mmCIF file of C-alpha atoms and ligand atoms in Angstrom:
data_model
loop_
_atom_site.group_PDB
_atom_site.id
_atom_site.type_symbol
_atom_site.label_atom_id
_atom_site.label_comp_id
_atom_site.label_asym_id
_atom_site.label_seq_id
_atom_site.Cartn_x
_atom_site.Cartn_y
_atom_site.Cartn_z
ATOM 1 C CA UNK A 168 56.014 13.869 -34.215
ATOM 2 C CA UNK A 169 54.624 17.261 -35.122
ATOM 3 C CA UNK A 170 51.352 15.805 -36.455
ATOM 4 C CA UNK A 171 50.486 14.281 -33.073
ATOM 5 C CA UNK A 172 48.068 16.268 -30.896
ATOM 6 C CA UNK A 173 49.607 18.883 -28.613
ATOM 7 C CA UNK A 174 47.592 18.904 -25.391
ATOM 8 C CA UNK A 175 47.873 21.176 -22.371
ATOM 9 C CA UNK A 176 46.541 19.615 -19.156
ATOM 10 C CA UNK A 177 45.519 21.442 -15.990
ATOM 11 C CA UNK A 178 45.251 19.790 -12.569
ATOM 12 C CA UNK A 179 43.937 21.605 -9.480
ATOM 13 C CA UNK A 180 41.996 18.962 -7.527
ATOM 14 C CA UNK A 181 43.977 19.339 -4.307
ATOM 15 C CA UNK A 182 47.048 21.358 -3.338
ATOM 16 C CA UNK A 183 49.103 21.036 -6.528
ATOM 17 C CA UNK A 184 48.694 23.501 -9.405
ATOM 18 C CA UNK A 185 49.852 21.321 -12.273
ATOM 19 C CA UNK A 186 50.229 22.210 -15.933
ATOM 20 C CA UNK A 187 51.557 19.499 -18.228
ATOM 21 C CA UNK A 188 52.181 19.581 -21.956
ATOM 22 C CA UNK A 189 52.088 16.373 -23.952
ATOM 23 C CA UNK A 190 52.482 15.687 -27.661
ATOM 24 C CA UNK A 191 50.871 12.337 -28.492
ATOM 25 C CA UNK A 192 52.349 10.063 -25.858
ATOM 26 C CA UNK A 193 55.447 12.143 -25.243
ATOM 27 C CA UNK A 194 55.709 14.420 -22.223
ATOM 28 C CA UNK A 195 57.246 17.779 -23.167
ATOM 29 C CA UNK A 196 57.078 19.474 -19.767
ATOM 30 C CA UNK A 197 55.357 19.143 -16.432
ATOM 31 C CA UNK A 198 55.162 22.348 -14.359
ATOM 32 C CA UNK A 199 54.078 22.136 -10.726
ATOM 33 C CA UNK A 200 53.466 24.733 -8.028
ATOM 34 C CA UNK A 201 52.544 23.222 -4.683
ATOM 35 C CA UNK A 202 50.873 24.943 -1.752
ATOM 36 C CA UNK A 203 51.780 22.060 0.580
ATOM 37 C CA UNK A 204 53.960 24.304 2.782
ATOM 38 C CA UNK A 205 50.998 26.593 3.462
ATOM 39 C CA UNK A 206 49.011 23.638 4.829
ATOM 40 C CA UNK A 207 51.730 21.981 6.901
ATOM 41 C CA UNK A 208 50.982 23.836 10.124
ATOM 42 C CA UNK A 209 47.322 22.727 9.927
ATOM 43 C CA UNK A 210 48.290 19.064 9.516
ATOM 44 C CA UNK A 211 46.143 18.728 6.383
ATOM 45 C CA UNK A 212 45.057 20.565 3.247
ATOM 46 C CA UNK A 213 42.888 23.643 3.923
ATOM 47 C CA UNK A 214 40.523 23.949 0.900
ATOM 48 C CA UNK A 215 40.244 27.749 0.903
ATOM 49 C CA UNK A 216 44.007 28.168 1.103
ATOM 50 C CA UNK A 217 44.464 25.683 -1.755
ATOM 51 C CA UNK A 218 41.948 27.526 -3.994
ATOM 52 C CA UNK A 219 43.650 30.891 -3.460
ATOM 53 C CA UNK A 220 47.035 29.380 -4.221
ATOM 54 C CA UNK A 221 45.705 27.897 -7.488
ATOM 55 C CA UNK A 222 44.386 31.298 -8.507
ATOM 56 C CA UNK A 223 47.769 32.924 -7.878
ATOM 57 C CA UNK A 224 49.833 30.166 -9.482
ATOM 58 C CA UNK A 225 47.711 29.338 -12.533
ATOM 59 C CA UNK A 226 48.988 31.890 -15.044
ATOM 60 C CA UNK A 227 52.681 31.702 -14.042
ATOM 61 C CA UNK A 228 52.521 27.893 -14.152
ATOM 62 C CA UNK A 229 50.929 27.868 -17.630
ATOM 63 C CA UNK A 230 53.586 30.318 -18.832
ATOM 64 C CA UNK A 231 56.408 28.264 -17.357
ATOM 65 C CA UNK A 232 55.069 25.022 -18.866
ATOM 66 C CA UNK A 233 54.882 26.570 -22.361
ATOM 67 C CA UNK A 234 58.303 28.167 -22.066
ATOM 68 C CA UNK A 235 60.030 25.000 -20.873
ATOM 69 C CA UNK A 236 58.179 22.819 -23.400
ATOM 70 C CA UNK A 237 59.201 25.215 -26.173
ATOM 71 C CA UNK A 238 55.645 25.699 -27.432
ATOM 72 C CA UNK A 239 53.378 28.701 -27.866
ATOM 73 C CA UNK A 240 49.840 28.611 -26.499
ATOM 74 C CA UNK A 241 48.620 29.149 -30.051
ATOM 75 C CA UNK A 242 50.173 25.764 -31.022
ATOM 76 C CA UNK A 243 47.994 23.852 -28.533
ATOM 77 C CA UNK A 244 45.419 21.545 -30.180
ATOM 78 C CA UNK A 245 43.307 20.741 -27.117
ATOM 79 C CA UNK A 246 42.944 21.647 -23.438
ATOM 80 C CA UNK A 247 42.384 18.943 -20.800
ATOM 81 C CA UNK A 248 41.417 19.653 -17.221
ATOM 82 C CA UNK A 249 40.610 17.686 -14.075
ATOM 83 C CA UNK A 250 36.819 17.952 -13.697
ATOM 84 C CA UNK A 251 36.769 15.859 -10.486
ATOM 85 C CA UNK A 252 36.869 14.328 -7.989
ATOM 86 C CA UNK A 253 38.593 16.713 -5.606
ATOM 87 C CA UNK A 254 38.085 19.867 -3.565
ATOM 88 C CA UNK A 255 35.211 21.843 -5.095
ATOM 89 C CA UNK A 256 36.775 25.309 -4.905
ATOM 90 C CA UNK A 257 40.141 24.054 -6.097
ATOM 91 C CA UNK A 258 38.616 22.241 -9.073
ATOM 92 C CA UNK A 259 36.664 25.363 -10.047
ATOM 93 C CA UNK A 260 39.848 27.369 -10.506
ATOM 94 C CA UNK A 261 41.255 24.777 -12.914
ATOM 95 C CA UNK A 262 38.014 24.280 -14.830
ATOM 96 C CA UNK A 263 37.391 28.024 -15.201
ATOM 97 C CA UNK A 264 40.971 28.580 -16.386
ATOM 98 C CA UNK A 265 40.717 25.724 -18.883
ATOM 99 C CA UNK A 266 37.453 27.085 -20.288
ATOM 100 C CA UNK A 267 38.969 30.547 -20.677
ATOM 101 C CA UNK A 268 41.927 29.064 -22.561
ATOM 102 C CA UNK A 269 39.715 26.913 -24.786
ATOM 103 C CA UNK A 270 37.524 29.895 -25.694
ATOM 104 C CA UNK A 271 40.477 32.191 -26.330
ATOM 105 C CA UNK A 272 42.388 29.640 -28.417
ATOM 106 C CA UNK A 273 39.354 28.115 -30.122
ATOM 107 C CA UNK A 274 40.359 24.576 -29.097
ATOM 108 C CA UNK A 275 38.265 21.649 -27.843
ATOM 109 C CA UNK A 276 38.219 20.992 -24.095
ATOM 110 C CA UNK A 277 38.286 17.625 -22.335
ATOM 111 C CA UNK A 278 37.096 17.526 -18.708
ATOM 112 C CA UNK A 279 38.651 14.357 -17.330
ATOM 113 C CA UNK A 280 38.559 12.220 -14.210
ATOM 114 C CA UNK A 281 41.478 12.686 -11.826
ATOM 115 C CA UNK A 282 41.728 8.964 -11.078
ATOM 116 C CA UNK A 283 41.757 7.870 -14.716
ATOM 117 C CA UNK A 284 44.491 10.478 -15.254
ATOM 118 C CA UNK A 285 46.614 8.842 -12.531
ATOM 119 C CA UNK A 286 46.359 5.626 -14.557
ATOM 120 C CA UNK A 287 46.939 7.217 -17.969
ATOM 121 C CA UNK A 288 50.160 9.010 -17.011
ATOM 122 C CA UNK A 289 52.135 5.787 -17.165
ATOM 123 C CA UNK A 290 51.779 5.948 -20.957
ATOM 124 C CA UNK A 291 54.341 8.766 -21.155
ATOM 125 C CA UNK A 292 56.655 6.738 -18.912
ATOM 126 C CA UNK A 293 56.279 3.131 -20.101
ATOM 127 C CA UNK A 294 54.340 3.278 -23.378
ATOM 128 C CA UNK A 295 50.807 2.186 -24.355
ATOM 129 C CA UNK A 296 48.654 0.648 -21.637
ATOM 130 C CA UNK A 297 47.802 -3.021 -21.994
ATOM 131 C CA UNK A 298 44.029 -3.456 -22.324
ATOM 132 C CA UNK A 299 42.814 -4.449 -19.865
ATOM 133 C CA UNK A 300 45.169 -3.380 -17.098
ATOM 134 C CA UNK A 301 44.652 -3.601 -13.342
ATOM 135 C CA UNK A 302 45.312 -0.315 -11.542
ATOM 136 C CA UNK A 303 45.741 0.386 -7.865
ATOM 137 C CA UNK A 304 45.581 4.062 -6.927
ATOM 138 C CA UNK A 305 46.794 4.978 -3.482
ATOM 139 C CA UNK A 306 47.072 8.583 -2.336
ATOM 140 C CA UNK A 307 46.051 11.014 0.384
ATOM 141 C CA UNK A 308 42.517 11.191 -0.995
ATOM 142 C CA UNK A 309 41.865 7.828 -2.609
ATOM 143 C CA UNK A 310 42.608 4.108 -2.452
ATOM 144 C CA UNK A 311 41.016 2.100 -5.228
ATOM 145 C CA UNK A 312 41.414 -1.014 -7.265
ATOM 146 C CA UNK A 313 40.345 -0.481 -10.845
ATOM 147 C CA UNK A 314 39.911 -2.777 -13.794
ATOM 148 C CA UNK A 315 40.768 -0.673 -16.838
ATOM 149 C CA UNK A 316 39.717 -2.069 -20.242
ATOM 150 C CA UNK A 317 40.208 1.374 -21.845
ATOM 151 C CA UNK A 318 41.450 4.367 -19.872
ATOM 152 C CA UNK A 319 39.695 6.829 -22.214
ATOM 153 C CA UNK A 320 36.195 5.510 -21.550
ATOM 154 C CA UNK A 321 35.929 2.255 -19.610
ATOM 155 C CA UNK A 322 37.186 2.221 -16.026
ATOM 156 C CA UNK A 323 35.547 -0.201 -13.574
ATOM 157 C CA UNK A 324 35.772 -0.034 -9.821
ATOM 158 C CA UNK A 325 36.515 -3.324 -8.059
ATOM 159 C CA UNK A 326 36.990 -1.846 -4.608
ATOM 160 C CA UNK A 327 37.959 1.196 -2.595
ATOM 161 C CA UNK A 328 38.697 2.229 0.945
ATOM 162 C CA UNK A 329 35.745 2.141 3.309
ATOM 163 C CA UNK A 330 37.304 4.731 5.623
ATOM 164 C CA UNK A 331 40.767 6.356 5.481
ATOM 165 C CA UNK A 332 42.757 6.486 2.258
ATOM 166 C CA UNK A 333 46.177 4.805 2.432
ATOM 167 C CA UNK A 334 48.033 8.135 2.332
ATOM 168 C CA UNK A 335 45.719 9.553 4.972
ATOM 169 C CA UNK A 336 46.680 6.646 7.249
ATOM 170 C CA UNK A 337 50.363 7.433 6.644
ATOM 171 C CA UNK A 338 49.739 11.106 7.448
ATOM 172 C CA UNK A 339 47.769 10.366 10.631
ATOM 173 C CA UNK A 340 50.249 7.800 11.941
ATOM 174 C CA UNK A 341 53.095 10.220 11.208
ATOM 175 C CA UNK A 342 51.362 12.762 13.391
ATOM 176 C CA UNK A 343 51.073 10.215 16.231
ATOM 177 C CA UNK A 344 54.825 9.612 15.890
ATOM 178 C CA UNK A 345 55.619 13.336 15.890
ATOM 179 C CA UNK A 346 56.736 13.377 12.234
ATOM 180 C CA UNK A 347 55.946 16.332 9.899
ATOM 181 C CA UNK A 348 53.105 16.588 7.331
ATOM 182 C CA UNK A 349 52.746 15.050 4.811
ATOM 183 C CA UNK A 350 53.857 12.009 6.742
ATOM 184 C CA UNK A 351 54.269 9.362 4.033
ATOM 185 C CA UNK A 352 57.846 10.174 3.004
ATOM 186 C CA UNK A 353 58.898 10.571 6.672
ATOM 187 C CA UNK A 354 57.480 7.174 7.632
ATOM 188 C CA UNK A 355 59.126 5.656 4.562
ATOM 189 C CA UNK A 356 62.489 7.082 5.660
ATOM 190 C CA UNK A 357 62.117 6.191 9.360
ATOM 191 C CA UNK A 358 61.018 2.656 8.454
ATOM 192 C CA UNK A 359 64.314 1.948 6.695
ATOM 193 C CA UNK A 360 66.007 1.788 10.115
ATOM 194 C CA UNK A 361 63.191 -0.251 11.683
ATOM 195 C CA UNK A 362 62.059 -3.858 11.994
ATOM 196 C CA UNK A 363 58.912 -4.505 9.979
ATOM 197 C CA UNK A 364 57.951 -7.565 12.019
ATOM 198 C CA UNK A 365 58.525 -5.886 15.397
ATOM 199 C CA UNK A 366 54.802 -5.261 15.957
ATOM 200 C CA UNK A 367 51.976 -7.279 14.458
ATOM 201 C CA UNK A 368 49.495 -4.561 13.462
ATOM 202 C CA UNK A 369 46.050 -5.544 12.064
ATOM 203 C CA UNK A 370 45.410 -6.079 8.338
ATOM 204 C CA UNK A 371 41.852 -4.895 7.590
ATOM 205 C CA UNK A 372 39.495 -6.938 5.381
ATOM 206 C CA UNK A 373 41.972 -9.745 4.753
ATOM 207 C CA UNK A 374 40.253 -12.752 6.331
ATOM 208 C CA UNK A 375 36.958 -14.486 7.026
ATOM 209 C CA UNK A 376 33.658 -12.731 6.367
ATOM 210 C CA UNK A 377 35.372 -9.348 5.942
ATOM 211 C CA UNK A 378 37.372 -10.676 3.020
ATOM 212 C CA UNK A 379 34.275 -12.287 1.515
ATOM 213 C CA UNK A 380 32.237 -9.120 1.775
ATOM 214 C CA UNK A 381 35.024 -6.667 0.967
ATOM 215 C CA UNK A 382 37.171 -8.704 -1.375
ATOM 216 C CA UNK A 383 38.832 -5.692 -3.017
ATOM 217 C CA UNK A 384 37.968 -3.005 -0.494
ATOM 218 C CA UNK A 385 40.336 -1.537 2.051
ATOM 219 C CA UNK A 386 40.062 -0.313 5.621
ATOM 220 C CA UNK A 387 42.888 1.548 7.327
ATOM 221 C CA UNK A 388 41.207 3.311 10.225
ATOM 222 C CA UNK A 389 41.449 0.237 12.512
ATOM 223 C CA UNK A 390 45.164 0.046 11.783
ATOM 224 C CA UNK A 391 45.618 3.748 12.509
ATOM 225 C CA UNK A 392 43.770 3.356 15.830
ATOM 226 C CA UNK A 393 45.846 0.282 16.728
ATOM 227 C CA UNK A 394 49.066 2.251 16.169
ATOM 228 C CA UNK A 395 47.768 5.202 18.222
ATOM 229 C CA UNK A 396 46.800 2.866 21.099
ATOM 230 C CA UNK A 397 50.134 1.065 20.998
ATOM 231 C CA UNK A 398 52.019 4.365 21.185
ATOM 232 C CA UNK A 399 49.718 5.763 23.886
ATOM 233 C CA UNK A 400 50.226 2.707 26.093
ATOM 234 C CA UNK A 401 54.033 3.114 25.905
ATOM 235 C CA UNK A 402 53.721 6.852 26.588
ATOM 236 C CA UNK A 403 51.659 6.238 29.723
ATOM 237 C CA UNK A 404 54.166 3.708 30.982
ATOM 238 C CA UNK A 405 56.899 6.322 30.466
ATOM 239 C CA UNK A 406 58.642 4.160 27.885
ATOM 240 C CA UNK A 407 60.459 5.541 24.843
ATOM 241 C CA UNK A 408 58.714 5.013 21.489
ATOM 242 C CA UNK A 409 60.733 2.965 18.993
ATOM 243 C CA UNK A 410 59.707 5.230 16.104
ATOM 244 C CA UNK A 411 61.547 3.282 13.387
ATOM 245 C CA UNK A 412 60.000 -0.047 14.422
ATOM 246 C CA UNK A 413 56.497 1.407 14.678
ATOM 247 C CA UNK A 414 56.903 3.092 11.280
ATOM 248 C CA UNK A 415 58.238 -0.093 9.662
ATOM 249 C CA UNK A 416 55.554 -2.343 11.175
ATOM 250 C CA UNK A 417 52.737 0.058 10.279
ATOM 251 C CA UNK A 418 54.053 0.494 6.739
ATOM 252 C CA UNK A 419 54.320 -3.278 6.334
ATOM 253 C CA UNK A 420 50.686 -3.730 7.366
ATOM 254 C CA UNK A 421 49.570 -1.196 4.731
ATOM 255 C CA UNK A 422 51.673 -2.459 1.855
ATOM 256 C CA UNK A 423 50.980 -6.114 2.691
ATOM 257 C CA UNK A 424 47.213 -5.542 2.354
ATOM 258 C CA UNK A 425 47.562 -3.370 -0.759
ATOM 259 C CA UNK A 426 49.749 -5.803 -2.673
ATOM 260 C CA UNK A 427 47.821 -8.890 -1.543
ATOM 261 C CA UNK A 428 44.523 -7.473 -2.794
ATOM 262 C CA UNK A 429 45.982 -6.089 -6.002
ATOM 263 C CA UNK A 430 47.417 -9.480 -6.927
ATOM 264 C CA UNK A 431 44.230 -11.276 -5.939
ATOM 265 C CA UNK A 432 42.365 -8.942 -8.301
ATOM 266 C CA UNK A 433 44.854 -9.679 -11.113
ATOM 267 C CA UNK A 434 44.429 -13.416 -10.562
ATOM 268 C CA UNK A 435 40.645 -13.433 -10.358
ATOM 269 C CA UNK A 436 40.214 -11.158 -13.361
ATOM 270 C CA UNK A 437 43.032 -12.817 -15.310
ATOM 271 C CA UNK A 438 44.926 -9.587 -15.869
ATOM 272 C CA UNK A 439 48.692 -9.760 -16.171
ATOM 273 C CA UNK A 440 49.650 -6.073 -15.889
ATOM 274 C CA UNK A 441 49.400 -4.150 -12.631
ATOM 275 C CA UNK A 442 49.845 -0.411 -12.525
ATOM 276 C CA UNK A 443 50.287 1.459 -9.241
ATOM 277 C CA UNK A 444 49.785 5.222 -9.022
ATOM 278 C CA UNK A 445 49.048 8.027 -6.565
ATOM 279 C CA UNK A 446 51.348 9.595 -3.984
ATOM 280 C CA UNK A 447 51.748 6.427 -1.903
ATOM 281 C CA UNK A 448 53.166 4.659 -4.974
ATOM 282 C CA UNK A 449 56.342 6.602 -4.155
ATOM 283 C CA UNK A 450 56.712 4.374 -1.078
ATOM 284 C CA UNK A 451 59.900 2.324 -1.329
ATOM 285 C CA UNK A 452 58.565 -0.705 0.524
ATOM 286 C CA UNK A 453 55.356 -0.762 -1.530
ATOM 287 C CA UNK A 454 57.427 -0.744 -4.704
ATOM 288 C CA UNK A 455 59.705 -3.524 -3.447
ATOM 289 C CA UNK A 456 56.964 -5.815 -2.132
ATOM 290 C CA UNK A 457 54.765 -5.250 -5.191
ATOM 291 C CA UNK A 458 57.707 -6.171 -7.445
ATOM 292 C CA UNK A 459 58.437 -9.291 -5.399
ATOM 293 C CA UNK A 460 54.829 -10.490 -5.446
ATOM 294 C CA UNK A 461 54.275 -9.599 -9.106
ATOM 295 C CA UNK A 462 57.403 -11.533 -10.106
ATOM 296 C CA UNK A 463 56.121 -14.548 -8.201
ATOM 297 C CA UNK A 464 52.687 -14.303 -9.855
ATOM 298 C CA UNK A 465 53.981 -13.655 -13.386
ATOM 299 C CA UNK A 466 52.404 -10.187 -13.417
ATOM 300 C CA UNK A 467 54.157 -7.230 -15.058
ATOM 301 C CA UNK A 468 54.384 -4.287 -12.647
ATOM 302 C CA UNK A 469 54.273 -0.699 -13.921
ATOM 303 C CA UNK A 470 54.884 2.222 -11.578
ATOM 304 C CA UNK A 471 55.523 5.708 -12.973
ATOM 305 C CA UNK A 472 58.450 7.662 -11.547
ATOM 306 C CA UNK A 473 57.571 9.347 -8.211
ATOM 307 C CA UNK A 474 56.968 12.868 -9.671
ATOM 308 C CA UNK A 475 54.350 11.404 -11.975
ATOM 309 C CA UNK A 476 52.718 9.403 -9.147
ATOM 310 C CA UNK A 477 51.805 12.473 -7.113
ATOM 311 C CA UNK A 478 49.253 14.941 -8.513
ATOM 312 C CA UNK A 479 50.485 16.730 -11.636
ATOM 313 C CA UNK A 480 49.347 18.284 -14.901
ATOM 314 C CA UNK A 481 51.144 15.757 -17.127
ATOM 315 C CA UNK A 482 48.659 13.054 -16.174
ATOM 316 C CA UNK A 483 45.727 15.197 -17.270
ATOM 317 C CA UNK A 484 47.421 16.142 -20.528
ATOM 318 C CA UNK A 485 48.249 12.479 -21.153
ATOM 319 C CA UNK A 486 44.643 11.367 -20.746
ATOM 320 C CA UNK A 487 43.458 14.292 -22.885
ATOM 321 C CA UNK A 488 45.894 13.335 -25.655
ATOM 322 C CA UNK A 489 44.702 9.718 -25.542
ATOM 323 C CA UNK A 490 41.136 10.944 -25.946
ATOM 324 C CA UNK A 491 42.114 13.001 -28.979
ATOM 325 C CA UNK A 492 44.082 10.066 -30.451
ATOM 326 C CA UNK A 493 41.138 7.710 -29.939
ATOM 327 C CA UNK A 494 38.741 10.187 -31.545
ATOM 328 C CA UNK A 495 36.625 10.757 -28.433
ATOM 329 C CA UNK A 496 34.207 13.684 -28.539
ATOM 330 C CA UNK A 497 35.340 16.729 -26.522
ATOM 331 C CA UNK A 498 33.382 17.836 -23.452
ATOM 332 C CA UNK A 499 30.765 20.550 -23.605
ATOM 333 C CA UNK A 500 32.128 24.004 -22.764
ATOM 334 C CA UNK A 501 29.584 24.089 -19.931
ATOM 335 C CA UNK A 502 31.246 21.129 -18.216
ATOM 336 C CA UNK A 503 30.949 21.158 -14.430
ATOM 337 C CA UNK A 504 33.582 20.812 -11.723
ATOM 338 C CA UNK A 505 32.298 17.711 -9.933
ATOM 339 C CA UNK A 506 33.877 17.234 -6.511
ATOM 340 C CA UNK A 507 32.430 13.722 -6.178
ATOM 341 C CA UNK A 508 32.828 12.609 -9.791
ATOM 342 C CA UNK A 509 32.527 8.805 -9.777
ATOM 343 C CA UNK A 510 35.622 6.898 -10.806
ATOM 344 C CA UNK A 511 33.671 5.127 -13.540
ATOM 345 C CA UNK A 512 32.929 8.431 -15.296
ATOM 346 C CA UNK A 513 36.140 9.063 -17.243
ATOM 347 C CA UNK A 514 34.995 12.258 -18.931
ATOM 348 C CA UNK A 515 32.730 15.096 -17.773
HETATM 349 O O1 KG4 B 185 48.698 11.777 -4.974
HETATM 350 P P1 KG4 B 185 49.077 12.747 -3.904
HETATM 351 O O2 KG4 B 185 50.187 13.708 -4.169
HETATM 352 O O3 KG4 B 185 47.867 13.654 -3.512
HETATM 353 C C1 KG4 B 185 46.582 13.182 -3.309
HETATM 354 O O4 KG4 B 185 45.804 13.113 -4.301
HETATM 355 O O5 KG4 B 185 46.311 12.824 -2.160
HETATM 356 O O6 KG4 B 185 49.378 11.894 -2.601
HETATM 357 C C2 KG4 B 185 49.814 12.463 -1.380
HETATM 358 C C3 KG4 B 185 49.866 11.360 -0.330
HETATM 359 C C4 KG4 B 185 50.121 11.870 1.076
HETATM 360 O O7 KG4 B 185 49.207 11.251 1.953
HETATM 361 C C5 KG4 B 185 51.554 11.429 1.349
HETATM 362 O O8 KG4 B 185 51.811 11.188 2.715
HETATM 363 C C6 KG4 B 185 51.639 10.155 0.540
HETATM 364 O O9 KG4 B 185 50.918 10.437 -0.650
HETATM 365 N N1 KG4 B 185 53.026 9.806 0.221
HETATM 366 C C7 KG4 B 185 53.636 8.686 0.674
HETATM 367 C C8 KG4 B 185 54.981 8.733 0.210
HETATM 368 N N2 KG4 B 185 55.128 9.872 -0.524
HETATM 369 C C9 KG4 B 185 53.921 10.520 -0.518
HETATM 370 N N3 KG4 B 185 53.164 7.699 1.427
HETATM 371 C C10 KG4 B 185 54.018 6.704 1.744
HETATM 372 N N4 KG4 B 185 55.317 6.669 1.359
HETATM 373 C C11 KG4 B 185 55.835 7.663 0.594
HETATM 374 N N5 KG4 B 185 57.123 7.614 0.220
HETATM 375 ZN ZN1 ZN B 186 45.679 12.205 -6.874
#
């Protein structure tokens, strides 16, 4: 409806320059320019390279988003931007651009948390969020379990990774197996031909004192090391590496822990909706196992489509629009880019 707020959202926390345009809870267009190819040969995102790419892509991506959404910049009611967490230099490009737009257009600005945006984006896909909802965010930079009473101002952290993020583990194991960066989709594909019970890899923080102390926390670095050792031992013995089996068994260890803890959190906090977001939510086995376990537990599973799971501007615009709809105060024009913005701080 034309009287709903038209919000332009800018995301530059990592290697994706994202500009999304949302009206109310309807996504009009989501424009993305990724610098992932420029990082591939380094095996990880190079911050300086990402910042430069954002600077080059920002204006063309804003123009493309407006054109495809069929709106003029002068129609925009509010600007939303990722204020953190993320790479400092990359965030600065987005925040500075958003401030320039807000000043030029005379609109309010909302500096929002990247993680809360990952949760909010499901609104444009599956409608209003149940309050509270449980959210599990799994990507290259974060792995967290969040209790979300209200995505516009009350997000509580139940647990997070103590070492590698889930996506980081996928990327590192892919490297060990000689698969390209980013490794998640390659492992996902290879695993389809493999046996997920071929190798019994460790499941961090799932039993005994570890589980007591880290009930909703994750640890993936032990798993990554176990895979590297297993492969190294075969290499030394001159044996071929069964890539599909290793990929499938590793992937099973990750998604088993993720889904187990997410459902334990739902049960203990009596929440019956689980939302999964972040790049790893694109994983086919994670989606399948989460669905299976949610069905068994009577929990409704919500996972946005893969393009909305990875970093994008639509998620930022969605959260911004929710803030406008709920009457939240805009951010100060002096808002900072905060590379270590805590997950509990929804707005800068
Ligand atoms: O959310 P995202 O685009 O960026 C970050 O904020 O990190 O997530 C990227 C991560 C990478 O680690 C990538 O390997 C992983 O998500 N990923 C996957 C899959 N697709 C992307 N991991 C497992 N299975 C997939 N199908
Ligand atoms: Zn992300």
